[in-house]
CSV table of C-alpha atoms and ligand atoms in Angstrom, one decimal:
chain,number,residue,atom,x,y,z
A,1,MET,CA,8.5,28.0,-185.2
A,2,SER,CA,11.1,29.9,-183.1
A,3,ARG,CA,10.9,30.1,-179.3
A,4,PRO,CA,8.6,32.9,-178.0
A,5,ILE,CA,10.3,35.8,-176.2
A,6,SER,CA,9.3,36.7,-172.7
A,7,ALA,CA,9.6,39.9,-170.7
A,8,PRO,CA,12.9,40.3,-168.8
A,9,ARG,CA,12.9,38.8,-165.3
A,10,GLY,CA,11.6,41.2,-162.6
A,11,THR,CA,9.6,43.3,-165.0
A,12,ARG,CA,5.8,43.4,-165.5
A,13,ASP,CA,3.5,44.1,-168.3
A,14,LEU,CA,0.6,46.4,-167.3
A,15,LEU,CA,-2.3,44.6,-168.9
A,16,PRO,CA,-5.7,46.2,-169.7
A,17,GLU,CA,-7.4,44.5,-166.7
A,18,ASP,CA,-5.0,46.3,-164.4
A,19,GLY,CA,-4.8,49.6,-166.2
A,20,HIS,CA,-7.8,51.1,-164.6
A,21,ALA,CA,-6.6,50.6,-161.1
A,22,TRP,CA,-3.2,52.0,-162.0
A,23,SER,CA,-4.8,55.1,-163.7
A,24,ARG,CA,-6.9,55.7,-160.6
A,25,VAL,CA,-3.9,55.6,-158.2
A,26,GLU,CA,-1.7,57.7,-160.6
A,27,GLY,CA,-4.6,60.1,-161.0
A,28,ILE,CA,-4.7,60.7,-157.3
A,29,ALA,CA,-1.0,61.3,-157.2
A,30,ARG,CA,-1.2,63.8,-160.0
A,31,ASP,CA,-4.2,65.6,-158.4
A,32,LEU,CA,-2.5,65.8,-155.0
A,33,SER,CA,0.7,67.1,-156.7
A,34,ALA,CA,-1.4,70.0,-158.1
A,35,ARG,CA,-3.3,70.6,-154.9
A,36,TYR,CA,-0.1,70.8,-152.9
A,37,ALA,CA,1.3,73.3,-155.5
A,38,PHE,CA,4.1,71.1,-156.8
A,39,ASP,CA,5.4,71.6,-160.4
A,40,ARG,CA,6.2,68.8,-162.7
A,41,ILE,CA,9.8,67.9,-163.5
A,42,GLU,CA,11.1,65.1,-165.7
A,43,THR,CA,14.7,63.9,-165.7
A,44,PRO,CA,16.4,61.2,-167.9
A,45,LEU,CA,15.9,57.6,-167.0
A,46,PHE,CA,19.6,57.2,-167.1
A,47,GLU,CA,22.3,59.4,-165.6
A,48,ARG,CA,26.1,59.2,-165.1
A,49,ILE,CA,27.1,56.5,-162.7
A,50,GLU,CA,29.0,59.0,-160.7
A,51,LEU,CA,25.8,60.9,-159.9
A,52,PHE,CA,24.6,57.9,-158.0
A,53,SER,CA,27.9,56.8,-156.4
A,54,ARG,CA,28.5,60.4,-155.1
A,55,GLY,CA,24.9,61.1,-154.2
A,56,LEU,CA,23.6,57.8,-152.8
A,57,GLY,CA,27.0,56.5,-151.5
A,58,GLU,CA,29.4,53.9,-152.8
A,59,SER,CA,28.3,51.5,-150.0
A,60,SER,CA,24.5,51.8,-150.6
A,61,ASP,CA,22.9,48.6,-151.9
A,62,ALA,CA,21.5,50.7,-154.8
A,63,VAL,CA,25.0,51.5,-156.0
A,64,GLU,CA,27.0,48.5,-154.8
A,65,LYS,CA,24.7,45.7,-155.9
A,66,GLU,CA,21.7,46.9,-157.8
A,67,MET,CA,22.9,49.3,-160.4
A,68,PHE,CA,21.6,48.7,-163.9
A,69,ARG,CA,24.5,49.8,-166.1
A,70,VAL,CA,24.0,51.3,-169.5
A,71,SER,CA,26.7,51.4,-172.2
A,72,GLY,CA,26.9,53.1,-175.5
A,73,ALA,CA,26.8,51.5,-179.0
A,74,ALA,CA,29.5,49.0,-179.8
A,75,GLY,CA,32.6,50.8,-181.0
A,76,SER,CA,31.5,54.2,-179.6
A,77,GLU,CA,33.4,56.1,-177.0
A,78,GLU,CA,30.8,55.2,-174.4
A,79,GLU,CA,31.0,51.4,-175.2
A,80,ARG,CA,32.1,50.9,-171.6
A,81,ALA,CA,29.2,51.5,-169.2
A,82,GLU,CA,29.2,55.2,-168.2
A,83,TRP,CA,25.6,55.5,-167.2
A,84,ALA,CA,23.1,53.7,-165.0
A,85,LEU,CA,19.3,53.5,-165.1
A,86,ARG,CA,18.1,55.6,-162.3
A,87,PRO,CA,17.5,53.6,-159.1
A,88,GLU,CA,15.7,56.5,-157.5
A,89,PRO,CA,14.7,60.0,-158.6
A,90,THR,CA,16.2,62.4,-156.0
A,91,ALA,CA,19.8,62.5,-157.2
A,92,GLY,CA,18.7,63.3,-160.8
A,93,ILE,CA,16.3,66.0,-159.6
A,94,VAL,CA,18.9,67.7,-157.5
A,95,ARG,CA,21.3,67.4,-160.4
A,96,ALA,CA,18.8,69.2,-162.6
A,97,TYR,CA,18.1,71.8,-159.9
A,98,LEU,CA,21.8,72.7,-159.7
A,99,GLU,CA,22.5,72.4,-163.5
A,100,HIS,CA,19.7,74.8,-164.3
A,101,GLY,CA,20.4,77.3,-161.4
A,102,MET,CA,16.9,76.8,-160.1
A,103,HIS,CA,18.0,78.2,-156.7
A,104,VAL,CA,17.5,81.7,-158.2
A,105,ARG,CA,13.9,81.1,-158.8
A,106,PRO,CA,11.5,82.4,-156.2
A,107,GLY,CA,10.7,80.3,-153.1
A,108,PRO,CA,11.6,76.8,-152.4
A,109,GLN,CA,11.2,74.6,-155.4
A,110,ARG,CA,8.3,72.0,-155.1
A,111,LEU,CA,8.7,69.3,-157.7
A,112,TRP,CA,7.0,66.1,-158.6
A,113,LEU,CA,7.3,63.2,-161.1
A,114,ILE,CA,5.9,59.8,-161.7
A,115,GLY,CA,8.1,57.3,-163.6
A,116,PRO,CA,10.0,54.1,-163.6
A,117,MET,CA,13.0,53.3,-161.4
A,118,PHE,CA,15.3,50.4,-161.9
A,119,ARG,CA,17.2,48.2,-159.4
A,120,TYR,CA,19.0,45.0,-160.3
A,121,ASP,CA,17.7,43.1,-157.2
A,122,ARG,CA,16.5,39.6,-156.8
A,123,PRO,CA,12.9,39.7,-158.1
A,124,GLN,CA,10.1,38.5,-155.9
A,125,ALA,CA,6.5,39.4,-155.1
A,126,GLY,CA,6.4,43.2,-154.5
A,127,ARG,CA,10.0,43.6,-155.6
A,128,TYR,CA,10.6,44.3,-159.3
A,129,ARG,CA,13.6,45.3,-161.3
A,130,GLN,CA,11.5,48.0,-162.9
A,131,PHE,CA,8.8,49.7,-160.8
A,132,VAL,CA,7.1,53.1,-160.7
A,133,GLN,CA,7.4,55.8,-158.1
A,134,TRP,CA,5.5,58.9,-157.4
A,135,ASP,CA,8.1,61.3,-156.1
A,136,VAL,CA,7.9,64.7,-154.6
A,137,GLU,CA,10.8,67.0,-153.6
A,138,VAL,CA,10.9,70.3,-151.8
A,139,ILE,CA,14.3,71.9,-152.4
A,140,GLY,CA,15.4,75.0,-150.5
A,141,ASP,CA,13.3,74.7,-147.4
A,142,PRO,CA,15.0,73.8,-144.1
A,143,GLY,CA,11.8,72.8,-142.4
A,144,PRO,CA,10.4,71.7,-139.9
A,145,MET,CA,7.0,72.6,-141.2
A,146,VAL,CA,7.6,71.2,-144.7
A,147,ASP,CA,8.7,67.9,-143.1
A,148,ALA,CA,5.3,67.5,-141.5
A,149,GLU,CA,3.5,68.7,-144.7
A,150,ILE,CA,5.3,66.0,-146.8
A,151,ILE,CA,4.5,63.2,-144.4
A,152,GLU,CA,0.9,64.4,-144.2
A,153,LEU,CA,0.8,64.4,-148.0
A,154,GLY,CA,1.9,60.8,-148.1
A,155,GLN,CA,-0.8,59.8,-145.6
A,156,ARG,CA,-3.4,61.7,-147.5
A,157,PHE,CA,-2.4,59.9,-150.7
A,158,TYR,CA,-3.1,56.5,-149.1
A,159,THR,CA,-6.4,57.7,-147.6
A,160,GLU,CA,-7.6,59.0,-151.0
A,161,SER,CA,-6.4,55.8,-152.6
A,162,GLY,CA,-8.5,53.8,-150.1
A,163,VAL,CA,-5.5,52.0,-148.5
A,164,ARG,CA,-6.4,51.8,-144.8
A,165,ASP,CA,-4.3,51.6,-141.6
A,166,VAL,CA,-1.2,53.2,-143.0
A,167,VAL,CA,1.4,54.3,-140.4
A,168,ALA,CA,4.2,56.7,-141.0
A,169,TYR,CA,7.3,55.3,-139.2
A,170,LEU,CA,9.6,58.1,-138.3
A,171,ASN,CA,13.1,58.7,-137.1
A,172,SER,CA,15.8,61.4,-137.1
A,173,ILE,CA,19.3,60.4,-137.9
A,174,GLY,CA,20.9,63.7,-137.2
A,175,ASP,CA,23.3,65.7,-139.4
A,176,GLY,CA,27.0,66.3,-140.0
A,177,GLU,CA,27.2,67.9,-136.5
A,178,CYS,CA,25.9,65.0,-134.4
A,179,ARG,CA,26.0,61.9,-136.6
A,180,PRO,CA,29.8,61.2,-136.2
A,181,ALA,CA,29.3,60.6,-132.4
A,182,TYR,CA,26.3,58.4,-133.1
A,183,ARG,CA,28.3,56.4,-135.7
A,184,ALA,CA,31.0,55.9,-133.1
A,185,ALA,CA,28.5,54.7,-130.5
A,186,LEU,CA,27.1,52.2,-133.0
A,187,ILE,CA,30.6,50.9,-133.9
A,188,ASP,CA,31.5,50.5,-130.2
A,189,TYR,CA,28.2,48.7,-129.5
A,190,PHE,CA,28.1,46.3,-132.4
A,191,SER,CA,31.9,45.6,-132.3
A,192,ALA,CA,31.4,44.4,-128.8
A,193,HIS,CA,28.8,41.9,-130.2
A,194,ASP,CA,30.6,41.1,-133.4
A,195,ASP,CA,29.8,37.3,-133.0
A,196,ARG,CA,26.1,38.0,-133.1
A,197,LEU,CA,26.2,39.9,-136.4
A,198,THR,CA,25.5,38.5,-139.9
A,199,ASP,CA,28.3,38.6,-142.4
A,200,ASP,CA,26.5,41.4,-144.2
A,201,SER,CA,26.2,43.4,-141.0
A,202,ARG,CA,29.9,42.9,-140.2
A,203,ARG,CA,30.7,44.5,-143.6
A,204,ARG,CA,28.1,47.2,-143.1
A,205,LEU,CA,29.7,48.0,-139.7
A,206,ARG,CA,33.0,48.8,-141.5
A,207,VAL,CA,31.5,51.0,-144.3
A,208,ASN,CA,28.3,52.5,-142.9
A,209,PRO,CA,27.5,51.5,-139.3
A,210,LEU,CA,24.0,53.0,-139.4
A,211,ARG,CA,23.0,50.4,-142.0
A,212,VAL,CA,23.6,47.6,-139.5
A,213,LEU,CA,20.2,48.7,-138.0
A,214,ASP,CA,18.7,48.2,-141.5
A,215,ASP,CA,19.7,44.5,-141.6
A,216,LYS,CA,16.5,42.6,-141.5
A,217,GLU,CA,18.3,39.6,-140.0
A,218,LEU,CA,19.7,41.5,-137.1
A,219,ASP,CA,19.2,39.7,-133.8
A,220,PRO,CA,16.1,41.5,-132.3
A,221,GLU,CA,17.6,41.6,-128.8
A,222,LEU,CA,20.8,43.1,-130.1
A,223,ALA,CA,18.7,45.7,-132.1
A,224,ALA,CA,16.6,46.6,-129.1
A,225,GLY,CA,19.7,47.4,-127.0
A,226,ALA,CA,21.5,49.4,-129.8
A,227,PRO,CA,22.2,53.1,-129.3
A,228,ARG,CA,19.3,55.2,-130.6
A,229,ALA,CA,19.8,58.1,-133.0
A,230,ILE,CA,17.4,60.4,-131.1
A,231,ASP,CA,19.6,60.1,-128.0
A,232,HIS,CA,22.6,61.5,-129.9
A,233,LEU,CA,21.0,64.5,-131.7
A,234,CYS,CA,22.6,67.9,-131.3
A,235,ASP,CA,20.4,70.7,-130.0
A,236,ALA,CA,19.4,71.9,-133.5
A,237,CYS,CA,18.5,68.5,-134.8
A,238,ARG,CA,16.5,67.7,-131.6
A,239,ALA,CA,14.5,70.9,-131.8
A,240,HIS,CA,13.8,70.2,-135.5
A,241,PHE,CA,12.6,66.7,-134.7
A,242,THR,CA,10.5,67.8,-131.7
A,243,SER,CA,8.7,70.4,-134.0
A,244,VAL,CA,8.1,67.8,-136.7
A,245,GLN,CA,6.4,65.5,-134.2
A,246,ALA,CA,4.4,68.4,-132.7
A,247,LEU,CA,3.1,69.4,-136.1
A,248,LEU,CA,2.2,65.9,-137.0
A,249,ASP,CA,0.3,65.5,-133.7
A,250,ASP,CA,-1.5,68.8,-134.4
A,251,LEU,CA,-2.5,67.5,-137.9
A,252,GLY,CA,-3.6,64.1,-136.5
A,253,VAL,CA,-1.2,62.2,-138.7
A,254,HIS,CA,-0.7,58.6,-137.5
A,255,TYR,CA,3.0,58.1,-136.9
A,256,GLU,CA,5.3,56.0,-134.8
A,257,ILE,CA,8.9,56.5,-133.9
A,258,ASP,CA,11.1,53.7,-135.2
A,259,HIS,CA,14.7,53.8,-134.0
A,260,ARG,CA,15.9,51.4,-136.6
A,261,LEU,CA,14.7,53.5,-139.6
A,262,VAL,CA,17.9,54.8,-141.1
A,263,ARG,CA,17.1,54.4,-144.8
A,264,GLY,CA,19.6,52.9,-147.1
A,265,LEU,CA,21.2,55.9,-148.8
A,266,ASP,CA,24.0,58.1,-147.6
A,267,TYR,CA,22.3,61.4,-148.4
A,268,TYR,CA,19.7,61.4,-145.7
A,269,THR,CA,19.9,63.8,-142.7
A,270,ARG,CA,17.5,64.5,-139.9
A,271,THR,CA,14.0,63.3,-140.7
A,272,THR,CA,13.5,59.9,-142.2
A,273,PHE,CA,10.2,58.1,-142.7
A,274,GLU,CA,8.6,55.1,-144.3
A,275,PHE,CA,4.9,54.2,-144.8
A,276,TYR,CA,3.6,50.7,-144.1
A,277,VAL,CA,0.2,49.1,-143.4
A,278,ALA,CA,0.1,48.6,-139.7
A,279,GLY,CA,1.4,45.1,-138.7
A,280,ARG,CA,2.8,44.5,-142.2
A,281,ARG,CA,6.4,45.4,-142.0
A,282,GLY,CA,8.0,42.8,-144.2
A,283,GLN,CA,10.8,43.5,-146.5
A,284,GLN,CA,8.7,44.0,-149.6
A,285,GLN,CA,5.9,45.8,-147.9
A,286,ALA,CA,7.1,49.4,-147.6
A,287,LEU,CA,4.6,51.5,-149.5
A,288,GLY,CA,6.8,54.5,-149.6
A,289,GLY,CA,9.6,56.3,-147.9
A,290,GLY,CA,11.6,59.4,-147.8
A,291,GLY,CA,13.5,61.9,-145.8
A,292,ARG,CA,15.5,65.1,-145.6
A,293,TYR,CA,18.8,65.4,-147.5
A,294,ASP,CA,20.4,68.7,-146.5
A,295,GLY,CA,23.8,67.5,-147.6
A,296,LEU,CA,23.0,66.1,-151.0
A,297,ALA,CA,23.4,69.3,-153.1
A,298,GLU,CA,26.9,69.8,-151.7
A,299,LEU,CA,27.8,66.2,-152.4
A,300,LEU,CA,26.9,66.9,-156.0
A,301,GLY,CA,29.1,69.9,-156.2
A,302,GLY,CA,26.5,72.6,-155.5
A,303,PRO,CA,26.0,75.1,-152.7
A,304,SER,CA,24.6,73.8,-149.4
A,305,THR,CA,20.8,73.5,-150.0
A,306,PRO,CA,18.3,71.8,-147.8
A,307,GLY,CA,15.8,69.4,-149.3
A,308,ILE,CA,13.2,66.8,-148.4
A,309,GLY,CA,11.0,64.4,-150.4
A,310,PHE,CA,9.5,61.0,-150.7
A,311,GLY,CA,9.2,58.2,-153.2
A,312,ILE,CA,5.9,56.3,-153.1
A,313,GLY,CA,5.7,52.9,-154.8
A,314,ILE,CA,2.8,52.9,-157.2
A,315,ASP,CA,3.0,49.1,-157.8
A,316,ARG,CA,2.8,48.4,-154.1
A,317,THR,CA,0.0,50.9,-153.5
A,318,VAL,CA,-2.1,49.3,-156.3
A,319,ILE,CA,-1.4,45.8,-154.7
A,320,ALA,CA,-2.3,47.0,-151.2
A,321,ALA,CA,-5.5,48.6,-152.5
A,322,GLU,CA,-6.4,45.3,-154.2
A,323,GLU,CA,-5.6,43.3,-151.1
A,324,GLN,CA,-7.9,45.5,-149.1
A,325,GLY,CA,-10.7,45.1,-151.7
A,326,VAL,CA,-10.7,48.7,-152.8
A,327,SER,CA,-12.8,49.0,-156.0
A,328,SER,CA,-11.1,50.9,-158.8
A,329,GLY,CA,-14.5,52.4,-159.7
A,330,ALA,CA,-16.6,51.9,-162.8
A,331,LEU,CA,-15.4,52.9,-166.2
A,332,ALA,CA,-17.6,55.2,-168.2
A,333,LEU,CA,-20.3,53.3,-170.1
A,334,LEU,CA,-19.2,52.0,-173.4
A,335,VAL,CA,-21.0,52.8,-176.7
A,336,ALA,CA,-20.5,50.7,-179.8
A,337,VAL,CA,-21.1,52.2,-183.3
A,338,VAL,CA,-22.2,49.5,-185.8
A,339,ALA,CA,-23.7,49.5,-189.2
A,340,ALA,CA,-25.6,47.0,-191.4
A,341,ASP,CA,-24.0,48.3,-194.6
A,342,PRO,CA,-20.5,46.8,-194.9
A,343,ASP,CA,-19.4,49.8,-197.0
A,344,ALA,CA,-20.6,52.4,-194.5
A,345,LEU,CA,-17.3,53.1,-192.9
A,346,ALA,CA,-17.2,56.9,-193.1
A,347,PRO,CA,-20.7,57.2,-191.4
A,348,ARG,CA,-19.5,55.0,-188.5
A,349,LEU,CA,-16.4,57.1,-188.0
A,350,ARG,CA,-18.3,60.4,-188.3
A,351,ALA,CA,-21.0,59.1,-185.8
A,352,ALA,CA,-18.2,57.9,-183.4
A,353,GLY,CA,-16.6,61.4,-183.6
A,354,THR,CA,-19.9,63.2,-182.8
A,355,LEU,CA,-20.5,60.9,-179.8
A,356,ARG,CA,-16.9,61.4,-178.6
A,357,ASP,CA,-17.4,65.2,-178.9
A,358,ALA,CA,-20.2,64.7,-176.4
A,359,GLY,CA,-17.8,63.0,-174.0
A,360,LEU,CA,-18.9,59.4,-174.5
A,361,ARG,CA,-16.6,56.4,-174.5
A,362,VAL,CA,-17.0,54.9,-178.0
A,363,ARG,CA,-15.6,52.1,-180.1
A,364,ALA,CA,-16.6,51.7,-183.7
A,365,ASP,CA,-16.9,48.3,-185.4
A,366,GLY,CA,-15.1,48.5,-188.8
A,367,THR,CA,-15.9,44.9,-189.9
A,368,SER,CA,-18.3,43.8,-192.6
A,369,ARG,CA,-19.9,41.2,-190.4
A,370,LYS,CA,-23.7,40.9,-190.2
A,371,LEU,CA,-25.4,43.4,-188.0
A,372,GLY,CA,-26.4,40.7,-185.5
A,373,LYS,CA,-22.8,39.6,-185.2
A,374,GLN,CA,-21.6,43.2,-184.6
A,375,LEU,CA,-24.2,43.7,-181.9
A,376,GLU,CA,-23.2,40.4,-180.3
A,377,SER,CA,-19.6,41.3,-180.2
A,378,ALA,CA,-20.4,44.8,-178.8
A,379,ALA,CA,-22.2,43.2,-175.9
A,380,LYS,CA,-19.2,40.8,-175.3
A,381,LEU,CA,-16.9,43.8,-175.2
A,382,GLY,CA,-19.1,45.2,-172.4
A,383,ALA,CA,-20.9,47.9,-174.4
A,384,ARG,CA,-24.2,49.0,-172.8
A,385,TRP,CA,-25.5,50.8,-175.9
A,386,ALA,CA,-25.1,50.3,-179.6
A,387,VAL,CA,-25.6,53.1,-182.1
A,388,ILE,CA,-26.6,51.7,-185.5
A,389,VAL,CA,-25.9,54.1,-188.3
A,390,GLY,CA,-27.6,53.8,-191.7
A,391,PRO,CA,-26.1,54.4,-195.1
A,392,THR,CA,-27.5,57.9,-195.4
A,393,SER,CA,-26.1,60.7,-193.4
A,394,ASP,CA,-29.4,62.4,-192.6
A,395,GLY,CA,-28.4,62.4,-188.9
A,396,THR,CA,-30.9,59.7,-187.8
A,397,VAL,CA,-29.6,56.6,-186.0
A,398,ILE,CA,-31.0,53.6,-184.0
A,399,LEU,CA,-30.0,53.6,-180.4
A,400,ARG,CA,-30.1,50.0,-179.0
A,401,ASP,CA,-30.0,49.2,-175.3
A,402,LEU,CA,-28.0,46.0,-175.3
A,403,VAL,CA,-29.1,45.0,-171.8
A,404,ALA,CA,-32.8,45.5,-172.3
A,405,SER,CA,-32.7,44.6,-176.0
A,406,GLU,CA,-34.9,47.6,-176.8
A,407,GLN,CA,-34.2,50.2,-179.5
A,408,ARG,CA,-35.6,53.4,-181.0
A,409,GLU,CA,-34.8,55.8,-183.7
A,410,LEU,CA,-33.6,59.3,-182.9
A,411,PRO,CA,-31.3,62.1,-184.2
A,412,LEU,CA,-27.5,61.3,-183.6
A,413,SER,CA,-27.3,64.7,-181.8
A,414,GLU,CA,-29.8,63.5,-179.2
A,415,VAL,CA,-28.0,60.2,-178.4
A,416,ALA,CA,-25.8,61.5,-175.6
A,417,ALA,CA,-28.7,63.1,-173.8
A,418,ALA,CA,-30.8,59.9,-174.3
A,419,ILE,CA,-28.0,57.8,-172.8
A,420,GLY,CA,-27.6,60.3,-170.0
A,421,ARG,CA,-31.2,59.7,-169.0
A,422,GLY,CA,-30.6,55.9,-169.0
B,501,AMP,P1,13.0,53.3,-151.3
B,501,AMP,O1,13.6,54.6,-151.7
B,501,AMP,O2,13.8,52.1,-151.6
B,501,AMP,O3,12.5,53.3,-149.9
B,501,AMP,O4,11.7,53.1,-152.3
B,501,AMP,C1,10.6,53.9,-152.1
B,501,AMP,C2,9.4,53.1,-152.4
B,501,AMP,O5,9.4,52.5,-153.7
B,501,AMP,C3,9.3,51.8,-151.5
B,501,AMP,O6,8.6,52.1,-150.3
B,501,AMP,C4,8.4,50.9,-152.4
B,501,AMP,O7,7.0,51.2,-152.3
B,501,AMP,C5,8.9,51.2,-153.8
B,501,AMP,N1,9.9,50.3,-154.2
B,501,AMP,C6,11.3,50.3,-153.9
B,501,AMP,N2,11.9,49.3,-154.5
B,501,AMP,C7,11.0,48.6,-155.2
B,501,AMP,C8,11.0,47.4,-156.0
B,501,AMP,N3,12.2,46.8,-156.3
B,501,AMP,N4,9.8,47.0,-156.5
B,501,AMP,C9,8.7,47.6,-156.3
B,501,AMP,N5,8.6,48.7,-155.5
B,501,AMP,C10,9.7,49.2,-155.0
């Protein structure tokens, strides 16, 4: 026998026992997307590498270390890797927005998707190489009202998912006007304390000094004394940030300012935020994050267009809900269709169809086992009721309560109503 093949490292199979919890959380995301008047968009799972290197920044971890490269068939023109699996959805969505001239459509575009993202990172609990994000983007709205609306949407998602104590950590990292002075202040400060930086931070200081603040191993004392972005904001960025906070206060959204929250990608401007369960701010514990990206469309060769969005991790939301003991709700009762006559296959399928028409969850037993065996296995599968169909198609069946072990004869058309009454 040959060796069994296992799933690639850092990926997970979604098994039936987890499917219901996933569907519940994804369902809430879909429902909220509709209630907040977002329209669905889908973009390819792979894009040109250049889209990510230009959009996210050459020095971002996603591009520098974690890109999953995709090459074409052997011998094809694209044999050398030209594409990468998407590490995040925003660059692809803004690419599609520009490519399809969506700016001429009325109003800011409000777009959502749920789908897999790929990062070639070291796998561990809560960090996978393939994971699912719910993503929303508003393109063409400079804010600040929409900033607050998006953060409130994230909070509402966790509330409806049953995940308690979620805090939105918030910062503003300025824009092209004020960020250069902030960068310079960070370079001055950290260069003076070069000996206390990790090797990684020393490198970050050269290529993207804001990201030193992102270094989880940064000496806490050094971090506490670092220049703060909000002290370097220009008047317009400060006014924007003040309004976002006032709107969140008004809505009663639980947020805290975090001066180290810079996010890892180059495209962010002004408002940045991440969601965590209070007191659980470890590296693999961010439940979601996002921010404003007013410069991204231009980086991708389009006209200057403001935008804001978030990516919420579905894997981590499901894990957090489980850890907090949130029930994923009961599945609809299961009905099994069985028959004593081994040849009565068509009547089973017909009866199953009628019951499904009535909205019931039905599985039909297509085996030629003895009736008793079929009933036993229906009970093992969790069926509450069995519908025993006879060889004739006069419309009469036996409805058996598998818990109470009671049964009675009735017309098939009355089964759904009888089950509804218990
Ligand atoms: P990011 O854009 O990196 O902040 O990602 C947004 C959200 O996606 C995070 O807050 C996580 O919930 C989730 N996420 C990011 N990377 C991973 C990963 N490697 N595995 C699982 N979830 C992830």
